[in-house]
JSON list of C-alpha atoms and ligand atoms in Angstrom, two decimals:
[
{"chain": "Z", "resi": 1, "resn": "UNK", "atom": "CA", "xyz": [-101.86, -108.39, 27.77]},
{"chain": "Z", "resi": 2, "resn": "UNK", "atom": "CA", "xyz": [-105.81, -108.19, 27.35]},
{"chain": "Z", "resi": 3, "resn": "UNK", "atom": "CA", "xyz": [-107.34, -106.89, 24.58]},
{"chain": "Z", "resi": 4, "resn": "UNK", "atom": "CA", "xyz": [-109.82, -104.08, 25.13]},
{"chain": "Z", "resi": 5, "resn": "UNK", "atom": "CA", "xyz": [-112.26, -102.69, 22.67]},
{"chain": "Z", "resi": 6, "resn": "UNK", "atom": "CA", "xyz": [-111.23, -101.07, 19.52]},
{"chain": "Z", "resi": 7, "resn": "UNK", "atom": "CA", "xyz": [-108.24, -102.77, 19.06]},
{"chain": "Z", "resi": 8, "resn": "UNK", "atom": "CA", "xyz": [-106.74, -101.39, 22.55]},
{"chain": "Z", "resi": 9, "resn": "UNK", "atom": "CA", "xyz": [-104.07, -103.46, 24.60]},
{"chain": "Z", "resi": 10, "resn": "UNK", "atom": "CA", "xyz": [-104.68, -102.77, 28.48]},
{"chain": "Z", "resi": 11, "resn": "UNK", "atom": "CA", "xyz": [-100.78, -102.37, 29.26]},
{"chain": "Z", "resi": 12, "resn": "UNK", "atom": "CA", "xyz": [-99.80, -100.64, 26.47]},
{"chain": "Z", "resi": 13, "resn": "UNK", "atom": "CA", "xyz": [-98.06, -97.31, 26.70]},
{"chain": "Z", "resi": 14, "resn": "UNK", "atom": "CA", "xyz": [-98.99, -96.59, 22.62]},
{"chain": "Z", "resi": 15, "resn": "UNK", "atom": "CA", "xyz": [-102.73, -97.47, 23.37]},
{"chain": "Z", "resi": 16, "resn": "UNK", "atom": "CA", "xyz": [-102.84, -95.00, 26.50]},
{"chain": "Z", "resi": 17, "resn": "UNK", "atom": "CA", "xyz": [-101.46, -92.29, 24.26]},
{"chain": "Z", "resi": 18, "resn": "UNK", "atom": "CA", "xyz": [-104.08, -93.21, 21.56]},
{"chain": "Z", "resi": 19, "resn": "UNK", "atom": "CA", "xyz": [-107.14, -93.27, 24.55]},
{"chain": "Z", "resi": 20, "resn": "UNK", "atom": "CA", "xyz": [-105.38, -90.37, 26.28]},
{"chain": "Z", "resi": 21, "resn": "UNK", "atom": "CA", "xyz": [-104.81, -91.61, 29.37]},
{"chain": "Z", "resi": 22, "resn": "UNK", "atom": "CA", "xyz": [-100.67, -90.64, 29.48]},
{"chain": "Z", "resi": 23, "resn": "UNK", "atom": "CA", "xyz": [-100.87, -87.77, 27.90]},
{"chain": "Z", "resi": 24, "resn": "UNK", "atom": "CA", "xyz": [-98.63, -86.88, 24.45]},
{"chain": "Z", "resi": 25, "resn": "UNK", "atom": "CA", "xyz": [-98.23, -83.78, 21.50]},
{"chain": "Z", "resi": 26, "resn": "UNK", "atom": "CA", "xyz": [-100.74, -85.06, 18.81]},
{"chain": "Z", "resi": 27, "resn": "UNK", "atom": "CA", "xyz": [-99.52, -83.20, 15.66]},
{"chain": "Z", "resi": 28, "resn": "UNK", "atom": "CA", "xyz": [-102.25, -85.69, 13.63]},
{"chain": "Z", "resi": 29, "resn": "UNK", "atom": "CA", "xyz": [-105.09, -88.05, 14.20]},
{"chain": "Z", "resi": 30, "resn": "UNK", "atom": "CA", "xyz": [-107.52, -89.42, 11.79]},
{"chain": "Z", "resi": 31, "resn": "UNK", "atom": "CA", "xyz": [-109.78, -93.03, 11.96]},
{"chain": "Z", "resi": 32, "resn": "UNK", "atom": "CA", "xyz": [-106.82, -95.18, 11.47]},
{"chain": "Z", "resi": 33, "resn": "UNK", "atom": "CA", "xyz": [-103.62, -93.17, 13.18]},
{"chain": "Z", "resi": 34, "resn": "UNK", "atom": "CA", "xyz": [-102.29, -90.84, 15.65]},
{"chain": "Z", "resi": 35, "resn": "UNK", "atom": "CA", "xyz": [-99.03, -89.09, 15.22]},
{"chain": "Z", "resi": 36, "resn": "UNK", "atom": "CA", "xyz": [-97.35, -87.36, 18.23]},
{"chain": "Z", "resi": 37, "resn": "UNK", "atom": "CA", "xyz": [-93.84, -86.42, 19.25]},
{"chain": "Z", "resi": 38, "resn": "UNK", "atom": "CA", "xyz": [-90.73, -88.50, 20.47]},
{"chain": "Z", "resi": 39, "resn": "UNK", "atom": "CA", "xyz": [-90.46, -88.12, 23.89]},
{"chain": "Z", "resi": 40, "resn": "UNK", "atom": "CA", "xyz": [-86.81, -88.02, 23.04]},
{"chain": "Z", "resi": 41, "resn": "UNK", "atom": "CA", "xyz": [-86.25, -86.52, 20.12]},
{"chain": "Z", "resi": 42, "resn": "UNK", "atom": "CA", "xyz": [-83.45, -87.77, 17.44]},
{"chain": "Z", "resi": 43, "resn": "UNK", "atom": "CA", "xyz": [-83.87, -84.64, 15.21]},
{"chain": "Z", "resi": 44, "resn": "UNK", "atom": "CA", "xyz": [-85.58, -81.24, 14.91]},
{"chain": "Z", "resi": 45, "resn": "UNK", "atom": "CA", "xyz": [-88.17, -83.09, 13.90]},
{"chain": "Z", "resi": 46, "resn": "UNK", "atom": "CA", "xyz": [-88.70, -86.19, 15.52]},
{"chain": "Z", "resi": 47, "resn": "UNK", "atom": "CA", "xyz": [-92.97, -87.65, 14.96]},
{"chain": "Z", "resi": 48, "resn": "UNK", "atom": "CA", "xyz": [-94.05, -91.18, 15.58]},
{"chain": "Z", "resi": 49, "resn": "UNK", "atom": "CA", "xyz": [-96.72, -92.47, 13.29]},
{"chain": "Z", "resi": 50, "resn": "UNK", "atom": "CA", "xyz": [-98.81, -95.69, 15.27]},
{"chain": "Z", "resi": 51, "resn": "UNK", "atom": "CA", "xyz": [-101.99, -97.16, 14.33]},
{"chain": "Z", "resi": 52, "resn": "UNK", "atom": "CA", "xyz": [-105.03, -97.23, 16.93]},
{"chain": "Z", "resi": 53, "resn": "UNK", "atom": "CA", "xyz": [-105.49, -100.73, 16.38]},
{"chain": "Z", "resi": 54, "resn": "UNK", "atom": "CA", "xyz": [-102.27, -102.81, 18.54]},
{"chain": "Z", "resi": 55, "resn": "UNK", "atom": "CA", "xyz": [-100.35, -104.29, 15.97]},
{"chain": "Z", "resi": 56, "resn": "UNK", "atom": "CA", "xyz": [-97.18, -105.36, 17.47]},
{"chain": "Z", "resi": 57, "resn": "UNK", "atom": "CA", "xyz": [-94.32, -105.14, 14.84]},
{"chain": "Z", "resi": 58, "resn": "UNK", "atom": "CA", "xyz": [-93.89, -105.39, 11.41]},
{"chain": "Z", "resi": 59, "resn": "UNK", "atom": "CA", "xyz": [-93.65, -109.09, 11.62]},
{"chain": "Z", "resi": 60, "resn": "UNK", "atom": "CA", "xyz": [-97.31, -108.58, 12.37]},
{"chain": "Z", "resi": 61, "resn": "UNK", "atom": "CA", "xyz": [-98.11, -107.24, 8.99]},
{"chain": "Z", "resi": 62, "resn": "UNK", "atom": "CA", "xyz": [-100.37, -109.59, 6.95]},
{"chain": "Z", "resi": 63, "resn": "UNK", "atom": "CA", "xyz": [-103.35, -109.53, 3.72]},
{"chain": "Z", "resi": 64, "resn": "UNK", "atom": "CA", "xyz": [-105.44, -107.78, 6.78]},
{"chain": "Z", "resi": 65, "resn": "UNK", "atom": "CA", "xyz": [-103.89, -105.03, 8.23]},
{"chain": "Z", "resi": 66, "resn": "UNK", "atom": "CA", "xyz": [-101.29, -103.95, 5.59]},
{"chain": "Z", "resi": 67, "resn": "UNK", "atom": "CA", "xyz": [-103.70, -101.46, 4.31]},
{"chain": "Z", "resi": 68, "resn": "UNK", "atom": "CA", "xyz": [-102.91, -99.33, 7.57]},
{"chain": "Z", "resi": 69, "resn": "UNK", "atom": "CA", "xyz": [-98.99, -99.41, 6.55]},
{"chain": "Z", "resi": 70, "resn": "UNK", "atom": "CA", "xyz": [-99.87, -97.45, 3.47]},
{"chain": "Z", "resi": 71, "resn": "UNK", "atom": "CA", "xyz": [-101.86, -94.88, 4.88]},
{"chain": "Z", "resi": 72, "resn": "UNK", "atom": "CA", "xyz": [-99.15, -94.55, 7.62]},
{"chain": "Z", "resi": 73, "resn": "UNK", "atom": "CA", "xyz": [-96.80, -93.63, 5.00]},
{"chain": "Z", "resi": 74, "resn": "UNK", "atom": "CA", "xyz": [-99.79, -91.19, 3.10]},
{"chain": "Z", "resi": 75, "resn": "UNK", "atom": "CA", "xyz": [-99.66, -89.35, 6.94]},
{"chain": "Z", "resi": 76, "resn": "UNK", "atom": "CA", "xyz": [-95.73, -89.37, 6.94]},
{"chain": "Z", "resi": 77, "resn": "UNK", "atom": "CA", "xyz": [-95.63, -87.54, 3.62]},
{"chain": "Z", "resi": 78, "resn": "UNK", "atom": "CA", "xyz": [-98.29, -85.13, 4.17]},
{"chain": "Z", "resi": 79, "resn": "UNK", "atom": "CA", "xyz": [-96.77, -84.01, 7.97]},
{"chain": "Z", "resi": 80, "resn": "UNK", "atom": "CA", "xyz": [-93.04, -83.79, 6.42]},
{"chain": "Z", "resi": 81, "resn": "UNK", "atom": "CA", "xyz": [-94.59, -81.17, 3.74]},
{"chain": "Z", "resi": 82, "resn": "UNK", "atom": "CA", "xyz": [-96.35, -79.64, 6.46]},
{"chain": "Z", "resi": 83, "resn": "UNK", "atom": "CA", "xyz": [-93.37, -79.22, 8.74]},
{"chain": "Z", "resi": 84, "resn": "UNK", "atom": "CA", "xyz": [-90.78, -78.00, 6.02]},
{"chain": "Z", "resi": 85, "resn": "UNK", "atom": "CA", "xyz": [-89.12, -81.14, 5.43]},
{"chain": "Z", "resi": 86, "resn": "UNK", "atom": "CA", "xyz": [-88.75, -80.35, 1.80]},
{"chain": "Z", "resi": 87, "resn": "UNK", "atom": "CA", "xyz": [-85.00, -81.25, 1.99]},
{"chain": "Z", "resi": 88, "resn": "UNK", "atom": "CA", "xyz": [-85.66, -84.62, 2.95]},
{"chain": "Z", "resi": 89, "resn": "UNK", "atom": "CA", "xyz": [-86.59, -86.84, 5.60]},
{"chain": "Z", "resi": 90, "resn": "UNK", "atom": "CA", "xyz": [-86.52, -90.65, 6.78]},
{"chain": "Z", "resi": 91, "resn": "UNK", "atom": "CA", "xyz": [-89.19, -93.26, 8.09]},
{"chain": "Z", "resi": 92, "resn": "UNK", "atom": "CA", "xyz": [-87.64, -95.49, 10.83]},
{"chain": "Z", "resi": 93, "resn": "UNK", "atom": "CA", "xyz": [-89.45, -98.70, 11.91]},
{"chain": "Z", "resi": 94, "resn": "UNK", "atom": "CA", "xyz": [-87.69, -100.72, 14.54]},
{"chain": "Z", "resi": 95, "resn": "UNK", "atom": "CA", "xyz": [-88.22, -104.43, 14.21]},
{"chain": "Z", "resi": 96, "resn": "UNK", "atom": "CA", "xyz": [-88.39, -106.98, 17.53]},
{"chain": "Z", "resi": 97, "resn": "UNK", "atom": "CA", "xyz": [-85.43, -107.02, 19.89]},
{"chain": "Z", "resi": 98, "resn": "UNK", "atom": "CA", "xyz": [-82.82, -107.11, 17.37]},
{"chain": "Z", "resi": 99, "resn": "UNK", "atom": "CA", "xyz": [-84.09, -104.34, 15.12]},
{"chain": "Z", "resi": 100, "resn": "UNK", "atom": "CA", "xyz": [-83.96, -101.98, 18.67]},
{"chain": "Z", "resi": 101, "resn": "UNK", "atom": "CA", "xyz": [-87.75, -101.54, 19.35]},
{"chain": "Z", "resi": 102, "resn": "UNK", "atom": "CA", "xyz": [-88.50, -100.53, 22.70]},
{"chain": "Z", "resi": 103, "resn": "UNK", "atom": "CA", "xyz": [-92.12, -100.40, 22.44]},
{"chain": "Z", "resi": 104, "resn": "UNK", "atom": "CA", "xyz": [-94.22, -103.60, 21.31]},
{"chain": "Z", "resi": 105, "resn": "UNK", "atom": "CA", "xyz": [-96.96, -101.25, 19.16]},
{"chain": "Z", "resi": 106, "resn": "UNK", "atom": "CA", "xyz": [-95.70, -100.69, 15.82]},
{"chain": "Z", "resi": 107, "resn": "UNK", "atom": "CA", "xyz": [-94.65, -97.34, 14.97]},
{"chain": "Z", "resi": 108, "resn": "UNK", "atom": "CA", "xyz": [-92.76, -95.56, 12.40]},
{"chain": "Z", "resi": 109, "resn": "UNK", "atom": "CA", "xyz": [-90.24, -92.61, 13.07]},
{"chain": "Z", "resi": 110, "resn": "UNK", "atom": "CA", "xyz": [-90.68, -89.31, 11.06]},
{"chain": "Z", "resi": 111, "resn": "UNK", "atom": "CA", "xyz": [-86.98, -87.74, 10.96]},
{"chain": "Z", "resi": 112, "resn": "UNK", "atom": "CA", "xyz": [-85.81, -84.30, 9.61]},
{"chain": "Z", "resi": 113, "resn": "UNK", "atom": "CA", "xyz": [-84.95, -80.82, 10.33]},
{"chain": "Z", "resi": 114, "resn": "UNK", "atom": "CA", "xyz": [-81.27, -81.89, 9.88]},
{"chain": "Z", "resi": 115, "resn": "UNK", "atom": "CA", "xyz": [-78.83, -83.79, 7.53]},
{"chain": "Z", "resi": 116, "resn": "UNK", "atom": "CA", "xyz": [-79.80, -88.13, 8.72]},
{"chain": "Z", "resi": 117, "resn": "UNK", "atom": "CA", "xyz": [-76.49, -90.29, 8.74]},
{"chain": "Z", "resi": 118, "resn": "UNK", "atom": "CA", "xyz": [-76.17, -93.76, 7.66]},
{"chain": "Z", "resi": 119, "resn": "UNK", "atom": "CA", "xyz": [-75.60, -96.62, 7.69]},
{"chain": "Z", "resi": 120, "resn": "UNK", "atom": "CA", "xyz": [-77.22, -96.86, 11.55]},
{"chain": "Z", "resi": 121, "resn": "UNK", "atom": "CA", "xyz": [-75.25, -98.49, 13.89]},
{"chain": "R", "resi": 1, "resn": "DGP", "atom": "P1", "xyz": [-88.38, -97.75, 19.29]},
{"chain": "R", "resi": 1, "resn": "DGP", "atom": "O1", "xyz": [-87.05, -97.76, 19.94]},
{"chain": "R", "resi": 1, "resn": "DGP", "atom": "O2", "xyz": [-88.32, -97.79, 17.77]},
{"chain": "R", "resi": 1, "resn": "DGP", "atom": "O3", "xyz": [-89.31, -98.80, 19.87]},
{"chain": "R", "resi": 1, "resn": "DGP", "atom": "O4", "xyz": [-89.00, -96.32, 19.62]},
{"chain": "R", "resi": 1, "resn": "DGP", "atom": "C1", "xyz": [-89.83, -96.04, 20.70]},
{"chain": "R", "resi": 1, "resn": "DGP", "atom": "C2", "xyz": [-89.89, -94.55, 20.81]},
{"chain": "R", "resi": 1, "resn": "DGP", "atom": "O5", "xyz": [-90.99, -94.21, 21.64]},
{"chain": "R", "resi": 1, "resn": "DGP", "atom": "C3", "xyz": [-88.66, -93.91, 21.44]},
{"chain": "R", "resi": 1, "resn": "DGP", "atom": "O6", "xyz": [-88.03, -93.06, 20.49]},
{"chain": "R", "resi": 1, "resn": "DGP", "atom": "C4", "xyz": [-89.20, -93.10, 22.61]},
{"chain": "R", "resi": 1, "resn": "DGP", "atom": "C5", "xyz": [-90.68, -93.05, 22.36]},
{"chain": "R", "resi": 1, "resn": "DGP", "atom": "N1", "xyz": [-91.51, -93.09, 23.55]},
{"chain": "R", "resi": 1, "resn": "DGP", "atom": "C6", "xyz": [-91.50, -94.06, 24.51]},
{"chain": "R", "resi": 1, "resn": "DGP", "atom": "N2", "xyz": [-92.41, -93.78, 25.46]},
{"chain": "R", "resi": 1, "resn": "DGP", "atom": "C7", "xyz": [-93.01, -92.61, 25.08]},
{"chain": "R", "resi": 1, "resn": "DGP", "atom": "C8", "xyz": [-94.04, -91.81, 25.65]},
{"chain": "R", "resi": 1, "resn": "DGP", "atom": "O7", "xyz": [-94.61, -92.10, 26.71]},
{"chain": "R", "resi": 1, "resn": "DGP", "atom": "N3", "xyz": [-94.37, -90.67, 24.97]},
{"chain": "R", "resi": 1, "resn": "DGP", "atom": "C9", "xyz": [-93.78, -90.33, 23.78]},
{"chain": "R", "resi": 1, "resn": "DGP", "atom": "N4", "xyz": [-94.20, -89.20, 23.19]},
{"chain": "R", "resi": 1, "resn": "DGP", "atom": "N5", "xyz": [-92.82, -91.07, 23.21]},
{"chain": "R", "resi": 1, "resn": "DGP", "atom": "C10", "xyz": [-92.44, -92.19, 23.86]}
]
């Protein structure tokens, strides 16, 4: 995978939402994020939260881009006001093959609209 400018990966299905080119529901976007829905949503309210630079995973996460991972959770609060989560809500991030993640761009999982079960499976 090549990296293009602005932090973009070339085969990336996360970056081509982020530079438009597959097309996706944007419910946010600011300088750091974008936040569209699931294709397949889990819940009433299903939202992923990604930043525009790639960052694969969470095992990814270092001094340099952990910065991002607050502000993703700033955006998580501030859309699960705005959508009436007010009864609650949960923040998902798959981790690597074993933690289920499907898509190699981290990205955290905005979940409500309905009463979450746990543990997962
Ligand atoms: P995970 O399993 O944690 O890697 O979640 C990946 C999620 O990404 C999964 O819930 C489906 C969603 N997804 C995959 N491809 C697309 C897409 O092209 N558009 C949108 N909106 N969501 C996608």
């Amino acid at each position: 995978m090549e990296r293009l400018g602005g932090g973009i990966m070339d085969n990336c299905i996360f970056c081509k939402i982020i530079n438009g080119s597959i097309p996706s529901d944007f419910v946010y976007e600011d300088e750091k994020v974008v936040a569209f829905k699931d294709i397949s949503p889990q819940a009433p309210v299903h939202i992923l939260i990604i930043p525009k630079e790639h960052i694969e995973s969470v095992d990814d996460i270092d001094e340099t881009n952990s910065h991002i991972i607050g502000h993703i959770f700033e955006v998580a609060a501030k859309l699960a006001n705005e959508m009436g989560l007010e009864k609650g809500y949960r923040i998902v991030n798959n981790c690597k093959e074993h933690g289920g993640q499907s898509v190699n761009h981290i990205h955290f999982h905005l979940l409500g609209g309905r009463q979450l079960l746990w543990p997962a499976g």
